[in-house]
Amino acid sequence: MSRLVLILGDQLTPGLSALREARKDGDIIVMAEVMEEAEYVRHHPMKIALIFSAMRKFAAELEAEGWDIRYTLLDDTGNAGSIVGELLRRAEETGAGEVLMTEAGEWRLIEKLKYAPIKVRTLPDDRFLASHAEFEEWAKGRKALRMEYFYRDMRRRTGLMMEGDDPAGGQWNFDHDNRKPAGGELKFVPPPAFEPDETVRDVLELVAARFGDNFGDLEPFTLATTRAEALEALDHFVTHALPRFGDYQDAMLTDEPFLYHALLSPYMNLGLLGPLEVCKAAEKAWQAGDVPINAAEGFIRQIIGWREYVRGIYFLEGPDYTTRNALQHTRDLPDFYWGAGTRMNCVSQAVTQTRKHAYAHHIQRLMVTGNFALLAGVDPAQVHEWYLEVYADAYEWVEAPNTIGMSQFADGGVIASKPYVSSGAYINRMSDYCKTCDYKVSRKTGEGACPFNLLYWHFLDRHRDRFEGNSRMGNMYPTWDRMDADRKETVLKDATAWLARLDAGEEV
Ligand code: FAD
Ligand code: DLZ
Ligand code: SF4
């Protein structure tokens, strides 16, 4: 009896475990564009276009290599509308009695496949460097699951930037050389733009017709949609941006969405690029003397450290992770996350570029939109859904730990040892946004006071019981306590009034 080999939209890797085990004579590859995946959240149109284009091209490559492949287009008559539905339809059509697949990256789909009325054999997703078992073993018995220690193990295991048993340059982490604000004289080379071919143009037409009302611009669409193009994007990054990646990793500049960032997460998360090959390209450039050590180390840490670590946490913590709400935040996500007007220039910049490019870099996600939601007490489930929808690289295994854990502290501190909150001073230091903002970052209260300043103290005050004893909150409570009572009262009153205007739907 023949066998179906399921390849999901984010499993576009020639060496995928299911493909390695499959046989060209007899097995049938199944790939399907289905509404259930395309609308379980309202994905940014560019994200859907990227996935469908890359799926179609990957399928064509497999077919050219001699695989028997059944590919379902979204608009095909008979499309069952879901992954499980498509498997059952193809099983009936071909007489196949079993499905082979690589584990899905999301609990929702794992559960659906587990209860599918057909036998599904699942192989581990070994495109990641740490298996579930290895991560569990690392986590076992530890009081705190801090990324830094996990990262050191990953350096030792991969041998990346190692000199024998020691880290290259004598340090594991060169972050103290990073995090410079961006000055005006910096030059940025824009990311490579890939002209849509016929396949992409067909997909763009489909996405415009079916998902045109979702938040986000569909065009200009210039993303890579094949492994060959993604490799070009990698090469471009290593040559033009990596040398300054470390220095300006946390900087933010008006109308400069990309700076020296890699823009490679959509391709790694789809499977077009492997994490190890990306890190090796960075290591090679450092070995050749083209890239300083702080840039290469910082970049590699994001991938073998953060990326692997958050995936480990997602699977360790289980399917209820996305429903956690340790701080019991309940405010609705403000309309300006969907492009409604706001006078906060930093938020407006981050949301505008998200709409245009389905991209914002880490500090914009963490310290602008994430920081605001946390300070304002927005329901983390709504924040999570927003991040899952609006970014081209968003899949739950990576998005949820970053949002629920790192950004919103909704997991109660599994990932973050302290909440990532800041007043306007941090945004002012790392960006030029405040210069042209309606609010004054230097104002702590009264007319025109920066909302981040007001909400920062409001947050600390309302969560005093939880955070007062947190050593990493440093001297924030003593600073708050040293303010005179009148001033504290004014700060809290102004913050409450500002939140009331937000809740009333005023443009704030
Ligand atoms: P660079 O800054 O150039 O970093 C290089 C690579 O490191 C990235 O491509 C990415 O693969 C990896 N990386 C860096 N930081 C992280 C991290 N914290 N977690 C995992 N990988 C990381 N990343 C996603 O891939 N998908 C998401 O859905 C996602 N959601 C996020 C939500 C929030 C609230 C926050 C704070 C972060 C989120 N991140 C997510 C992490 C990070 O912001 C993106 O990986 C990064 O911005 C991607 O852009 P880049 O390729 O230019 O990254
Ligand atoms: C995100 C996505 C979208 C939009 N569409 C499809 C699809 O039509 N077919 C498919 O196989 N996969 C799609 N995906 C990716 C899946 O949602 C992804 O595999 C799971 O969320 C697990 O990460
Ligand atoms: Fe953002 Fe405040 Fe700066 Fe305006 S003043 S850009 S609201 S941090």
PDB file of N, CA and C and ligand atoms in Angstrom, residues 237 245 249 258 260-266 268-269 278 298-308 310-311 359-367 369-370 383 387-388 391-404 406-408, ligand 1:
ATOM      1  N   PHE A 237      23.313  39.852   3.113  1.00  0.00           N
ATOM      2  CA  PHE A 237      23.377  40.280   4.517  1.00  0.00           C
ATOM      3  C   PHE A 237      24.807  40.187   5.047  1.00  0.00           C
ATOM      4  N   PHE A 245      26.158  44.717  12.280  1.00  0.00           N
ATOM      5  CA  PHE A 245      24.966  44.165  12.946  1.00  0.00           C
ATOM      6  C   PHE A 245      25.029  44.358  14.458  1.00  0.00           C
ATOM      7  N   GLN A 249      22.447  46.849  16.606  1.00  0.00           N
ATOM      8  CA  GLN A 249      21.386  45.854  16.715  1.00  0.00           C
ATOM      9  C   GLN A 249      20.123  46.423  17.363  1.00  0.00           C
ATOM     10  N   PHE A 258      15.121  48.633   8.174  1.00  0.00           N
ATOM     11  CA  PHE A 258      15.961  47.427   8.154  1.00  0.00           C
ATOM     12  C   PHE A 258      17.335  47.593   8.813  1.00  0.00           C
ATOM     13  N   TYR A 260      20.849  47.316   9.963  1.00  0.00           N
ATOM     14  CA  TYR A 260      21.823  46.254   9.632  1.00  0.00           C
ATOM     15  C   TYR A 260      21.282  44.876  10.025  1.00  0.00           C
ATOM     16  N   HIS A 261      19.964  44.734   9.997  1.00  0.00           N
ATOM     17  CA  HIS A 261      19.380  43.445  10.387  1.00  0.00           C
ATOM     18  C   HIS A 261      19.423  42.449   9.231  1.00  0.00           C
ATOM     19  N   ALA A 262      19.215  41.187   9.576  1.00  0.00           N
ATOM     20  CA  ALA A 262      19.422  40.120   8.590  1.00  0.00           C
ATOM     21  C   ALA A 262      18.236  39.931   7.645  1.00  0.00           C
ATOM     22  N   LEU A 263      17.030  40.113   8.164  1.00  0.00           N
ATOM     23  CA  LEU A 263      15.798  39.866   7.391  1.00  0.00           C
ATOM     24  C   LEU A 263      15.766  38.420   6.889  1.00  0.00           C
ATOM     25  N   LEU A 264      16.326  37.531   7.670  1.00  0.00           N
ATOM     26  CA  LEU A 264      16.412  36.129   7.229  1.00  0.00           C
ATOM     27  C   LEU A 264      15.425  35.225   7.965  1.00  0.00           C
ATOM     28  N   SER A 265      14.764  35.738   9.007  1.00  0.00           N
ATOM     29  CA  SER A 265      13.864  34.865   9.779  1.00  0.00           C
ATOM     30  C   SER A 265      12.724  34.272   8.938  1.00  0.00           C
ATOM     31  N   PRO A 266      12.124  35.019   7.993  1.00  0.00           N
ATOM     32  CA  PRO A 266      11.070  34.368   7.201  1.00  0.00           C
ATOM     33  C   PRO A 266      11.608  33.150   6.447  1.00  0.00           C
ATOM     34  N   MET A 268      14.422  31.288   7.199  1.00  0.00           N
ATOM     35  CA  MET A 268      14.780  30.179   8.108  1.00  0.00           C
ATOM     36  C   MET A 268      13.522  29.485   8.616  1.00  0.00           C
ATOM     37  N   ASN A 269      12.498  30.278   8.934  1.00  0.00           N
ATOM     38  CA  ASN A 269      11.293  29.673   9.516  1.00  0.00           C
ATOM     39  C   ASN A 269      10.486  28.877   8.498  1.00  0.00           C
ATOM     40  N   VAL A 278      23.443  29.291   8.081  1.00  0.00           N
ATOM     41  CA  VAL A 278      23.431  30.746   8.242  1.00  0.00           C
ATOM     42  C   VAL A 278      24.538  31.153   9.222  1.00  0.00           C
ATOM     43  N   GLY A 298      27.286  38.058  18.193  1.00  0.00           N
ATOM     44  CA  GLY A 298      25.927  38.535  18.509  1.00  0.00           C
ATOM     45  C   GLY A 298      24.902  37.906  17.581  1.00  0.00           C
ATOM     46  N   PHE A 299      25.243  37.802  16.317  1.00  0.00           N
ATOM     47  CA  PHE A 299      24.317  37.244  15.328  1.00  0.00           C
ATOM     48  C   PHE A 299      24.109  35.742  15.575  1.00  0.00           C
ATOM     49  N   ILE A 300      25.215  35.033  15.770  1.00  0.00           N
ATOM     50  CA  ILE A 300      25.129  33.583  15.988  1.00  0.00           C
ATOM     51  C   ILE A 300      24.329  33.292  17.263  1.00  0.00           C
ATOM     52  N   ARG A 301      24.508  34.154  18.286  1.00  0.00           N
ATOM     53  CA  ARG A 301      23.752  33.957  19.544  1.00  0.00           C
ATOM     54  C   ARG A 301      22.246  34.062  19.317  1.00  0.00           C
ATOM     55  N   GLN A 302      21.827  34.963  18.418  1.00  0.00           N
ATOM     56  CA  GLN A 302      20.388  35.093  18.164  1.00  0.00           C
ATOM     57  C   GLN A 302      19.819  33.775  17.615  1.00  0.00           C
ATOM     58  N   ILE A 303      20.649  33.072  16.850  1.00  0.00           N
ATOM     59  CA  ILE A 303      20.118  31.892  16.142  1.00  0.00           C
ATOM     60  C   ILE A 303      20.298  30.601  16.947  1.00  0.00           C
ATOM     61  N   ILE A 304      21.559  30.288  17.322  1.00  0.00           N
ATOM     62  CA  ILE A 304      21.704  29.020  18.078  1.00  0.00           C
ATOM     63  C   ILE A 304      21.309  29.233  19.535  1.00  0.00           C
ATOM     64  N   GLY A 305      21.267  30.486  19.970  1.00  0.00           N
ATOM     65  CA  GLY A 305      20.811  30.790  21.327  1.00  0.00           C
ATOM     66  C   GLY A 305      19.310  31.033  21.335  1.00  0.00           C
ATOM     67  N   TRP A 306      18.897  32.260  21.055  1.00  0.00           N
ATOM     68  CA  TRP A 306      17.488  32.638  21.222  1.00  0.00           C
ATOM     69  C   TRP A 306      16.521  31.772  20.415  1.00  0.00           C
ATOM     70  N   ARG A 307      16.832  31.568  19.143  1.00  0.00           N
ATOM     71  CA  ARG A 307      15.863  30.869  18.288  1.00  0.00           C
ATOM     72  C   ARG A 307      15.616  29.436  18.783  1.00  0.00           C
ATOM     73  N   GLU A 308      16.690  28.743  19.120  1.00  0.00           N
ATOM     74  CA  GLU A 308      16.549  27.369  19.619  1.00  0.00           C
ATOM     75  C   GLU A 308      15.906  27.352  21.010  1.00  0.00           C
ATOM     76  N   VAL A 310      13.816  29.582  22.435  1.00  0.00           N
ATOM     77  CA  VAL A 310      12.371  29.850  22.505  1.00  0.00           C
ATOM     78  C   VAL A 310      11.574  28.644  21.988  1.00  0.00           C
ATOM     79  N   ARG A 311      12.106  27.952  21.016  1.00  0.00           N
ATOM     80  CA  ARG A 311      11.404  26.753  20.538  1.00  0.00           C
ATOM     81  C   ARG A 311      11.367  25.697  21.643  1.00  0.00           C
ATOM     82  N   TYR A 359       7.352  43.400   8.634  1.00  0.00           N
ATOM     83  CA  TYR A 359       8.637  43.297   9.337  1.00  0.00           C
ATOM     84  C   TYR A 359       8.803  44.443  10.328  1.00  0.00           C
ATOM     85  N   ALA A 360       9.315  44.135  11.471  1.00  0.00           N
ATOM     86  CA  ALA A 360       9.875  45.141  12.383  1.00  0.00           C
ATOM     87  C   ALA A 360      11.000  44.407  13.088  1.00  0.00           C
ATOM     88  N   HIS A 361      12.052  45.133  13.442  1.00  0.00           N
ATOM     89  CA  HIS A 361      13.154  44.385  14.065  1.00  0.00           C
ATOM     90  C   HIS A 361      12.884  44.175  15.549  1.00  0.00           C
ATOM     91  N   HIS A 362      13.772  43.424  16.166  1.00  0.00           N
ATOM     92  CA  HIS A 362      13.508  42.918  17.515  1.00  0.00           C
ATOM     93  C   HIS A 362      13.197  44.021  18.527  1.00  0.00           C
ATOM     94  N   ILE A 363      13.963  45.094  18.490  1.00  0.00           N
ATOM     95  CA  ILE A 363      13.779  46.125  19.513  1.00  0.00           C
ATOM     96  C   ILE A 363      12.471  46.883  19.282  1.00  0.00           C
ATOM     97  N   GLN A 364      12.083  47.027  18.037  1.00  0.00           N
ATOM     98  CA  GLN A 364      10.766  47.635  17.798  1.00  0.00           C
ATOM     99  C   GLN A 364       9.657  46.730  18.338  1.00  0.00           C
ATOM    100  N   ARG A 365       9.797  45.409  18.131  1.00  0.00           N
ATOM    101  CA  ARG A 365       8.771  44.481  18.632  1.00  0.00           C
ATOM    102  C   ARG A 365       8.763  44.469  20.160  1.00  0.00           C
ATOM    103  N   LEU A 366       9.965  44.479  20.744  1.00  0.00           N
ATOM    104  CA  LEU A 366      10.058  44.312  22.196  1.00  0.00           C
ATOM    105  C   LEU A 366       9.845  45.625  22.946  1.00  0.00           C
ATOM    106  N   MET A 367      10.524  46.680  22.491  1.00  0.00           N
ATOM    107  CA  MET A 367      10.580  47.889  23.326  1.00  0.00           C
ATOM    108  C   MET A 367       9.653  49.012  22.847  1.00  0.00           C
ATOM    109  N   THR A 369       6.212  48.329  20.481  1.00  0.00           N
ATOM    110  CA  THR A 369       4.843  47.794  20.515  1.00  0.00           C
ATOM    111  C   THR A 369       4.627  46.858  21.709  1.00  0.00           C
ATOM    112  N   GLY A 370       5.645  46.028  22.017  1.00  0.00           N
ATOM    113  CA  GLY A 370       5.513  45.115  23.157  1.00  0.00           C
ATOM    114  C   GLY A 370       5.520  45.871  24.474  1.00  0.00           C
ATOM    115  N   VAL A 383      -2.410  40.390  22.252  1.00  0.00           N
ATOM    116  CA  VAL A 383      -1.076  40.818  21.794  1.00  0.00           C
ATOM    117  C   VAL A 383      -0.445  39.680  20.981  1.00  0.00           C
ATOM    118  N   TYR A 387       0.885  39.677  16.987  1.00  0.00           N
ATOM    119  CA  TYR A 387       2.238  39.352  16.494  1.00  0.00           C
ATOM    120  C   TYR A 387       2.211  38.151  15.540  1.00  0.00           C
ATOM    121  N   LEU A 388       1.324  37.209  15.821  1.00  0.00           N
ATOM    122  CA  LEU A 388       1.248  36.035  14.943  1.00  0.00           C
ATOM    123  C   LEU A 388       0.713  36.421  13.561  1.00  0.00           C
ATOM    124  N   TYR A 391       3.545  39.578  11.152  1.00  0.00           N
ATOM    125  CA  TYR A 391       4.936  39.445  10.697  1.00  0.00           C
ATOM    126  C   TYR A 391       5.111  38.253   9.763  1.00  0.00           C
ATOM    127  N   ALA A 392       5.923  38.453   8.736  1.00  0.00           N
ATOM    128  CA  ALA A 392       6.129  37.406   7.727  1.00  0.00           C
ATOM    129  C   ALA A 392       6.841  36.194   8.324  1.00  0.00           C
ATOM    130  N   ASP A 393       7.512  36.385   9.457  1.00  0.00           N
ATOM    131  CA  ASP A 393       8.263  35.267  10.050  1.00  0.00           C
ATOM    132  C   ASP A 393       7.502  34.581  11.180  1.00  0.00           C
ATOM    133  N   ALA A 394       6.198  34.905  11.344  1.00  0.00           N
ATOM    134  CA  ALA A 394       5.503  34.485  12.571  1.00  0.00           C
ATOM    135  C   ALA A 394       4.879  33.090  12.475  1.00  0.00           C
ATOM    136  N   TYR A 395       5.382  32.193  13.284  1.00  0.00           N
ATOM    137  CA  TYR A 395       4.810  30.864  13.523  1.00  0.00           C
ATOM    138  C   TYR A 395       4.784  30.707  15.032  1.00  0.00           C
ATOM    139  N   GLU A 396       3.802  29.992  15.521  1.00  0.00           N
ATOM    140  CA  GLU A 396       3.582  30.032  16.972  1.00  0.00           C
ATOM    141  C   GLU A 396       4.775  29.569  17.798  1.00  0.00           C
ATOM    142  N   TRP A 397       5.536  28.589  17.332  1.00  0.00           N
ATOM    143  CA  TRP A 397       6.646  28.061  18.141  1.00  0.00           C
ATOM    144  C   TRP A 397       7.660  29.148  18.468  1.00  0.00           C
ATOM    145  N   VAL A 398       7.772  30.147  17.593  1.00  0.00           N
ATOM    146  CA  VAL A 398       8.766  31.208  17.833  1.00  0.00           C
ATOM    147  C   VAL A 398       8.102  32.489  18.316  1.00  0.00           C
ATOM    148  N   GLU A 399       6.903  32.747  17.804  1.00  0.00           N
ATOM    149  CA  GLU A 399       6.225  34.002  18.164  1.00  0.00           C
ATOM    150  C   GLU A 399       5.709  33.965  19.602  1.00  0.00           C
ATOM    151  N   ALA A 400       5.084  32.841  19.998  1.00  0.00           N
ATOM    152  CA  ALA A 400       4.431  32.819  21.323  1.00  0.00           C
ATOM    153  C   ALA A 400       5.418  32.992  22.485  1.00  0.00           C
ATOM    154  N   PRO A 401       6.532  32.271  22.509  1.00  0.00           N
ATOM    155  CA  PRO A 401       7.452  32.510  23.632  1.00  0.00           C
ATOM    156  C   PRO A 401       8.004  33.932  23.647  1.00  0.00           C
ATOM    157  N   ASN A 402       8.210  34.497  22.453  1.00  0.00           N
ATOM    158  CA  ASN A 402       8.690  35.879  22.410  1.00  0.00           C
ATOM    159  C   ASN A 402       7.635  36.849  22.926  1.00  0.00           C
ATOM    160  N   THR A 403       6.373  36.604  22.584  1.00  0.00           N
ATOM    161  CA  THR A 403       5.320  37.546  22.969  1.00  0.00           C
ATOM    162  C   THR A 403       4.824  37.267  24.391  1.00  0.00           C
ATOM    163  N   ILE A 404       4.315  36.072  24.585  1.00  0.00           N
ATOM    164  CA  ILE A 404       3.726  35.715  25.890  1.00  0.00           C
ATOM    165  C   ILE A 404       4.800  35.762  26.980  1.00  0.00           C
ATOM    166  N   MET A 406       8.742  36.567  26.672  1.00  0.00           N
ATOM    167  CA  MET A 406       9.730  37.646  26.747  1.00  0.00           C
ATOM    168  C   MET A 406       9.060  39.018  26.827  1.00  0.00           C
ATOM    169  N   SER A 407       8.094  39.264  25.971  1.00  0.00           N
ATOM    170  CA  SER A 407       7.572  40.624  25.879  1.00  0.00           C
ATOM    171  C   SER A 407       6.491  40.941  26.921  1.00  0.00           C
ATOM    172  N   GLN A 408       5.561  40.040  27.169  1.00  0.00           N
ATOM    173  CA  GLN A 408       4.419  40.401  28.028  1.00  0.00           C
ATOM    174  C   GLN A 408       4.515  39.838  29.451  1.00  0.00           C
TER     175      GLN A 408
HETATM  176  P1  FAD B   1      18.079  39.824  13.219  1.00  0.00           P
HETATM  177  O1  FAD B   1      17.935  40.871  14.254  1.00  0.00           O
HETATM  178  O2  FAD B   1      18.967  40.147  12.089  1.00  0.00           O
HETATM  179  O3  FAD B   1      18.529  38.486  13.962  1.00  0.00           O
HETATM  180  C1  FAD B   1      19.054  37.367  13.261  1.00  0.00           C
HETATM  181  C2  FAD B   1      18.230  36.127  13.454  1.00  0.00           C
HETATM  182  O4  FAD B   1      18.224  35.717  14.802  1.00  0.00           O
HETATM  183  C3  FAD B   1      16.764  36.267  13.074  1.00  0.00           C
HETATM  184  O5  FAD B   1      16.579  36.083  11.700  1.00  0.00           O
HETATM  185  C4  FAD B   1      16.084  35.192  13.912  1.00  0.00           C
HETATM  186  O6  FAD B   1      16.059  33.969  13.233  1.00  0.00           O
HETATM  187  C5  FAD B   1      16.993  35.061  15.116  1.00  0.00           C
HETATM  188  N1  FAD B   1      16.420  35.711  16.290  1.00  0.00           N
HETATM  189  C6  FAD B   1      16.763  36.900  16.809  1.00  0.00           C
HETATM  190  N2  FAD B   1      16.088  37.129  17.953  1.00  0.00           N
HETATM  191  C7  FAD B   1      15.274  36.074  18.129  1.00  0.00           C
HETATM  192  C8  FAD B   1      14.314  35.734  19.121  1.00  0.00           C
HETATM  193  N3  FAD B   1      14.070  36.515  20.163  1.00  0.00           N
HETATM  194  N4  FAD B   1      13.645  34.586  18.963  1.00  0.00           N
HETATM  195  C9  FAD B   1      13.878  33.770  17.922  1.00  0.00           C
HETATM  196  N5  FAD B   1      14.777  34.034  16.965  1.00  0.00           N
HETATM  197  C10 FAD B   1      15.471  35.176  17.073  1.00  0.00           C
HETATM  198  N6  FAD B   1      11.024  35.978  15.471  1.00  0.00           N
HETATM  199  C11 FAD B   1      10.519  35.165  14.547  1.00  0.00           C
HETATM  200  O7  FAD B   1      11.280  34.541  13.801  1.00  0.00           O
HETATM  201  N7  FAD B   1       9.183  34.982  14.410  1.00  0.00           N
HETATM  202  C12 FAD B   1       8.288  35.647  15.204  1.00  0.00           C
HETATM  203  O8  FAD B   1       7.086  35.475  15.052  1.00  0.00           O
HETATM  204  C13 FAD B   1       8.789  36.522  16.191  1.00  0.00           C
HETATM  205  N8  FAD B   1       7.944  37.206  17.007  1.00  0.00           N
HETATM  206  C14 FAD B   1       8.450  38.061  17.947  1.00  0.00           C
HETATM  207  C15 FAD B   1       7.567  38.719  18.797  1.00  0.00           C
HETATM  208  C16 FAD B   1       8.039  39.569  19.763  1.00  0.00           C
HETATM  209  C17 FAD B   1       7.100  40.262  20.703  1.00  0.00           C
HETATM  210  C18 FAD B   1       9.445  39.769  19.893  1.00  0.00           C
HETATM  211  C19 FAD B   1       9.966  40.689  20.939  1.00  0.00           C
HETATM  212  C20 FAD B   1      10.327  39.118  19.065  1.00  0.00           C
HETATM  213  C21 FAD B   1       9.848  38.235  18.084  1.00  0.00           C
HETATM  214  N9  FAD B   1      10.726  37.538  17.228  1.00  0.00           N
HETATM  215  C22 FAD B   1      10.198  36.677  16.299  1.00  0.00           C
HETATM  216  C23 FAD B   1      12.180  37.629  17.384  1.00  0.00           C
HETATM  217  C24 FAD B   1      12.873  38.701  16.522  1.00  0.00           C
HETATM  218  O9  FAD B   1      12.244  39.934  16.709  1.00  0.00           O
HETATM  219  C25 FAD B   1      12.899  38.317  15.063  1.00  0.00           C
HETATM  220  O10 FAD B   1      13.450  37.030  14.910  1.00  0.00           O
HETATM  221  C26 FAD B   1      13.751  39.268  14.243  1.00  0.00           C
HETATM  222  O11 FAD B   1      13.278  40.580  14.394  1.00  0.00           O
HETATM  223  C27 FAD B   1      13.734  38.857  12.791  1.00  0.00           C
HETATM  224  O12 FAD B   1      14.352  39.805  11.983  1.00  0.00           O
HETATM  225  P2  FAD B   1      15.826  39.621  11.390  1.00  0.00           P
HETATM  226  O13 FAD B   1      15.897  38.379  10.578  1.00  0.00           O
HETATM  227  O14 FAD B   1      16.175  40.897  10.702  1.00  0.00           O
HETATM  228  O15 FAD B   1      16.630  39.424  12.723  1.00  0.00           O
END
